[in-house]
Amino acid sequence: MDQFAERERLQKKALQMVQERDKTWLPKYKDLRDNISPNDGQFEGDMKNDGQRRDYRINNPKPRGSAGRRAAGMSSGLTSKSRPWFELQAPEGVPNNSNVARWLFAVQEAIRSTLAKSNLYNILPQVYHSQGVYGTAAMSALPDAQDVVRFTHYPCGTYALATNDKGQVDTFLRQYSMTPRQMAQRFGINSLCPETKAAAERGDNQWVCINHLVEPNADSDINKVDAMSMSYRSTYWESGKNDARTVLRQGGFKTFPIMAPRWLVNGDNIYGTGPGDIALGKCRELQLLERDKMRLVQHLSNPNRPAPISPK
């Protein structure tokens, strides 16, 4: 496949995935954010690096506190850093003798030590929070030269998913922004298209939209070890320009590097629903009652005083 055909395929697939998400799920996600977790999520139209308040609909913080406590409870109960939460066992057919047990224990402790040194335990509460509020979360586990593995949480609204015939998530699209200087640092300045390369050399700070698609590789070959022959293909490209040179980097993964836990999946749905869907109606009711209560308090503390229409 030539570069222009590949660029067109990527754009078409990304557009289909985004439209599938935005059709019915995105409005609900925005409603959940506004009423439960106003500082969460990144949606189209939000300002980049925006520190402004978003909690103008929140008069009673109980929904926010409940979501935070649920995430903290899941983090400490399921994946506590202070105690073992997983154990390796020999697969069926492998004799469970003392040598095997010692080897499994050594590997188990090495995994625990690596995870403890990584940023996993900083990321997991964010993942649990997104899963509870929106019903779906996403995080990646990618190799890192310094920490062995590095985990990244993706806010709701920045990614789209697709599933295979078994209903398992096997395709991940992320849309985010970088400055030309950041793009040159990440992908190399010679990988940029001429327009973005010139902007990077000038030191411009405008935001450029980047797409990252991880998908099953139809051209995978287990007999080869190069990145383009792996089971999953990873492609970064710059959107908004119909130029094959906007493909920034292509690579691959042996296994799917994205974890997308979904709280409850209805049938063939791609995205899940969670406690946030159940609580949304009551959250709205709580904020409405809180506003009415404040109006009543203001009226009682500063009542209207009758006065004559004209002086006598």
XYZ file of C-alpha atoms in Angstrom:
312
model
C 0.000 0.000 0.000
C 1.434 3.384 -1.011
C 1.768 6.222 1.465
C -1.187 8.251 0.207
C -3.516 5.224 0.287
C -2.330 4.396 3.820
C -2.878 8.013 4.916
C -6.417 7.927 3.483
C -7.150 4.595 5.201
C -5.982 5.937 8.550
C -8.061 9.090 8.239
C -11.182 7.138 7.251
C -10.839 4.665 10.107
C -10.208 7.420 12.645
C -13.253 9.360 11.437
C -15.488 6.289 11.706
C -14.330 5.530 15.245
C -14.810 9.120 16.407
C -18.266 9.360 14.834
C -19.295 6.090 16.490
C -18.254 7.498 19.870
C -19.665 10.988 19.397
C -23.062 9.877 18.086
C -24.546 8.924 21.464
C -21.794 8.478 24.027
C -20.064 11.853 24.015
C -23.102 13.964 25.086
C -23.626 11.643 28.048
C -19.935 11.814 28.968
C -20.118 15.613 29.042
C -23.230 15.436 31.241
C -21.467 13.068 33.641
C -18.456 15.350 33.808
C -20.502 18.473 34.479
C -22.536 16.872 37.283
C -20.078 14.473 38.928
C -16.447 15.157 38.008
C -16.027 18.627 36.466
C -12.218 18.527 36.478
C -12.095 15.244 34.569
C -12.171 14.517 30.837
C -10.945 16.469 27.825
C -13.473 17.140 25.094
C -13.452 18.991 21.801
C -13.796 22.705 22.428
C -11.934 22.633 25.743
C -9.002 25.003 25.909
C -5.535 23.470 26.048
C -3.830 23.716 29.414
C -7.046 25.182 30.824
C -6.973 25.919 34.556
C -10.341 27.667 34.732
C -13.080 26.430 37.050
C -15.561 23.975 35.597
C -17.648 23.298 38.699
C -20.296 25.976 38.238
C -23.054 23.337 38.229
C -21.791 21.839 41.473
C -23.418 23.307 44.579
C -23.026 20.211 46.732
C -19.695 18.357 46.439
C -21.007 14.979 47.657
C -21.045 13.348 44.170
C -17.421 14.377 43.608
C -16.417 13.057 47.008
C -18.269 9.780 46.457
C -16.547 9.217 43.102
C -13.169 9.889 44.685
C -13.807 7.530 47.601
C -14.970 4.761 45.273
C -11.787 5.102 43.197
C -9.632 5.108 46.334
C -11.460 2.061 47.674
C -10.930 0.118 44.456
C -7.277 1.112 44.376
C -6.584 0.000 47.948
C -8.825 -3.060 47.768
C -7.811 -4.446 44.366
C -4.277 -3.223 43.691
C -2.767 -2.060 46.956
C 0.885 -1.056 46.815
C 1.387 -2.051 50.449
C 0.424 -5.725 50.107
C 0.617 -8.474 47.441
C -2.384 -8.451 45.123
C -1.354 -11.046 42.534
C 0.348 -14.432 42.602
C 1.979 -16.445 39.835
C 1.141 -20.117 39.474
C 2.569 -22.835 37.271
C 0.474 -23.517 34.154
C -1.266 -26.811 33.713
C 1.158 -29.580 32.836
C 4.164 -28.018 34.587
C 5.249 -29.920 37.709
C 4.781 -27.786 40.806
C 7.999 -28.799 42.564
C 10.273 -26.700 44.741
C 12.436 -25.491 41.830
C 9.407 -24.262 39.887
C 7.981 -22.641 43.009
C 11.246 -20.781 43.702
C 11.446 -19.567 40.108
C 7.826 -18.360 40.147
C 8.394 -16.567 43.449
C 11.514 -14.842 42.105
C 9.680 -13.677 38.978
C 6.723 -12.578 41.081
C 8.921 -10.464 43.338
C 10.713 -8.957 40.324
C 7.360 -7.919 38.843
C 6.234 -6.389 42.135
C 9.479 -4.470 42.490
C 9.261 -3.165 38.925
C 5.643 -2.060 39.365
C 6.461 -0.365 42.670
C 9.233 1.653 41.023
C 7.037 2.631 38.077
C 4.161 5.134 38.022
C 1.461 2.417 38.071
C 0.139 3.236 41.538
C -0.224 6.897 40.598
C -2.183 5.995 37.471
C -4.539 3.289 38.751
C -6.705 5.637 40.906
C -7.311 7.754 37.787
C -8.278 4.651 35.821
C -10.690 3.481 38.526
C -12.165 6.979 38.741
C -12.842 7.133 34.990
C -14.266 3.622 34.977
C -16.688 4.462 37.766
C -17.844 7.818 36.413
C -17.973 7.060 32.680
C -18.161 3.259 32.674
C -15.037 3.020 30.497
C -11.380 3.827 31.092
C -8.178 3.483 29.102
C -4.509 3.198 29.992
C -1.357 2.017 28.240
C 1.658 0.041 29.398
C 4.656 0.910 27.229
C 8.376 0.141 27.540
C 10.458 2.847 29.167
C 14.231 3.159 29.100
C 14.397 4.502 32.656
C 11.512 2.793 34.490
C 11.289 -0.445 32.407
C 7.573 0.182 31.894
C 5.531 3.377 32.012
C 1.766 3.624 32.364
C -0.403 6.408 30.955
C -4.035 7.188 31.721
C -6.090 8.670 28.882
C -8.874 11.078 29.910
C -12.386 10.475 28.654
C -12.987 12.264 25.359
C -9.433 11.862 24.044
C -9.766 8.312 22.729
C -12.057 6.001 20.777
C -12.258 2.198 20.829
C -13.262 -0.676 18.569
C -13.804 -4.353 19.361
C -13.211 -7.655 17.602
C -15.705 -10.443 16.916
C -15.424 -11.608 20.557
C -16.343 -8.187 21.927
C -12.796 -7.548 23.143
C -11.203 -4.130 22.670
C -8.450 -4.536 20.070
C -8.294 -1.085 18.435
C -7.417 2.201 20.125
C -7.413 5.709 18.683
C -6.060 8.641 20.625
C -6.333 12.280 19.554
C -4.222 14.857 21.360
C -2.218 18.021 20.727
C 1.475 18.854 20.702
C 3.494 21.914 19.791
C 5.890 21.679 16.817
C 8.836 21.734 19.242
C 7.375 18.818 21.184
C 6.758 16.937 17.931
C 10.390 17.441 16.901
C 11.524 16.094 20.263
C 9.221 13.073 20.107
C 9.416 12.053 16.444
C 12.544 13.800 15.159
C 12.468 17.023 13.181
C 13.103 15.231 9.869
C 9.912 13.189 10.351
C 7.724 16.303 10.277
C 6.023 17.645 7.188
C 7.659 20.824 5.761
C 5.098 23.184 7.282
C 5.380 21.755 10.803
C 9.172 21.471 10.497
C 9.409 25.167 9.662
C 7.159 26.011 12.621
C 9.395 23.964 14.922
C 12.507 25.759 13.659
C 10.820 29.129 14.242
C 9.828 28.080 17.764
C 6.079 28.522 17.177
C 3.851 27.337 20.016
C 0.579 26.671 18.210
C -1.097 23.342 18.958
C -1.037 20.613 16.307
C -3.524 17.715 16.411
C -1.877 14.273 16.521
C -3.600 10.924 15.968
C -2.287 7.647 17.373
C -3.910 4.428 16.183
C -3.124 0.955 17.563
C -4.847 -1.760 15.537
C -4.474 -5.421 14.589
C -1.847 -5.821 11.885
C -3.231 -7.605 8.827
C 0.351 -8.049 7.548
C 1.739 -9.613 10.730
C 4.249 -12.427 10.294
C 5.373 -14.470 13.293
C 8.478 -15.522 11.381
C 9.775 -11.947 11.335
C 10.978 -9.803 14.226
C 10.727 -6.299 12.734
C 8.199 -3.846 14.180
C 6.001 -3.763 11.068
C 5.452 -7.548 11.244
C 4.173 -7.638 14.822
C 0.607 -8.529 15.787
C -0.448 -4.905 16.361
C 0.454 -1.877 14.286
C 1.052 1.532 15.854
C 0.821 4.673 13.707
C 1.204 8.349 14.580
C 0.132 10.976 12.076
C -0.693 14.654 11.922
C -4.319 15.387 11.100
C -5.702 18.261 9.097
C -3.358 17.974 6.113
C -3.873 15.746 3.092
C -0.196 14.865 2.830
C 1.354 11.409 3.155
C 4.371 13.006 4.846
C 2.221 13.735 7.892
C 2.670 10.091 8.984
C 5.110 10.667 11.822
C 6.007 7.185 13.004
C 4.995 3.580 12.406
C 5.829 0.647 14.624
C 4.288 -2.354 16.253
C 3.599 -4.355 19.406
C 3.616 -8.086 20.048
C 0.631 -7.745 22.376
C -2.078 -5.103 22.646
C -0.550 -2.402 24.906
C -3.870 -0.785 25.844
C -6.044 -1.775 28.804
C -9.619 -0.510 28.468
C -11.672 -1.781 31.438
C -15.425 -1.394 31.038
C -17.702 -1.574 34.062
C -20.793 -3.103 32.430
C -21.188 -3.818 28.717
C -24.650 -4.161 27.216
C -24.656 -6.640 24.341
C -22.470 -5.568 21.436
C -21.791 -2.084 22.810
C -18.233 -0.870 22.487
C -18.318 1.364 25.557
C -19.520 0.481 29.046
C -21.797 2.029 31.618
C -20.983 2.402 35.299
C -22.090 3.806 38.649
C -22.037 7.304 37.179
C -24.982 6.425 34.915
C -26.974 5.197 37.916
C -26.161 8.254 40.021
C -26.602 10.925 37.333
C -30.317 11.569 37.960
C -29.862 11.885 41.705
C -26.825 14.121 41.209
C -28.901 16.506 39.126
C -31.674 16.414 41.719
C -29.210 17.145 44.521
C -27.782 20.202 42.761
C -31.284 21.493 41.960
C -32.409 21.096 45.570
C -29.221 22.775 46.759
C -29.878 25.790 44.515
C -33.482 26.029 45.744
C -32.301 25.793 49.357
C -29.841 28.648 48.839
C -32.581 30.804 47.293
C -34.777 30.109 50.328
C -31.959 30.970 52.748
C -31.284 34.231 50.892
C -34.975 35.118 50.937
C -35.337 34.415 54.667
C -32.162 36.289 55.579
C -32.952 39.252 53.349
C -36.739 39.326 52.802
C -38.464 41.824 50.600
C -39.697 44.799 52.635
C -43.016 46.463 51.688
C -42.806 50.193 51.018
C -45.336 52.772 49.922
C -45.581 53.500 46.229
C -45.375 57.225 46.848
C -44.572 59.331 49.896
C -47.505 60.598 51.975
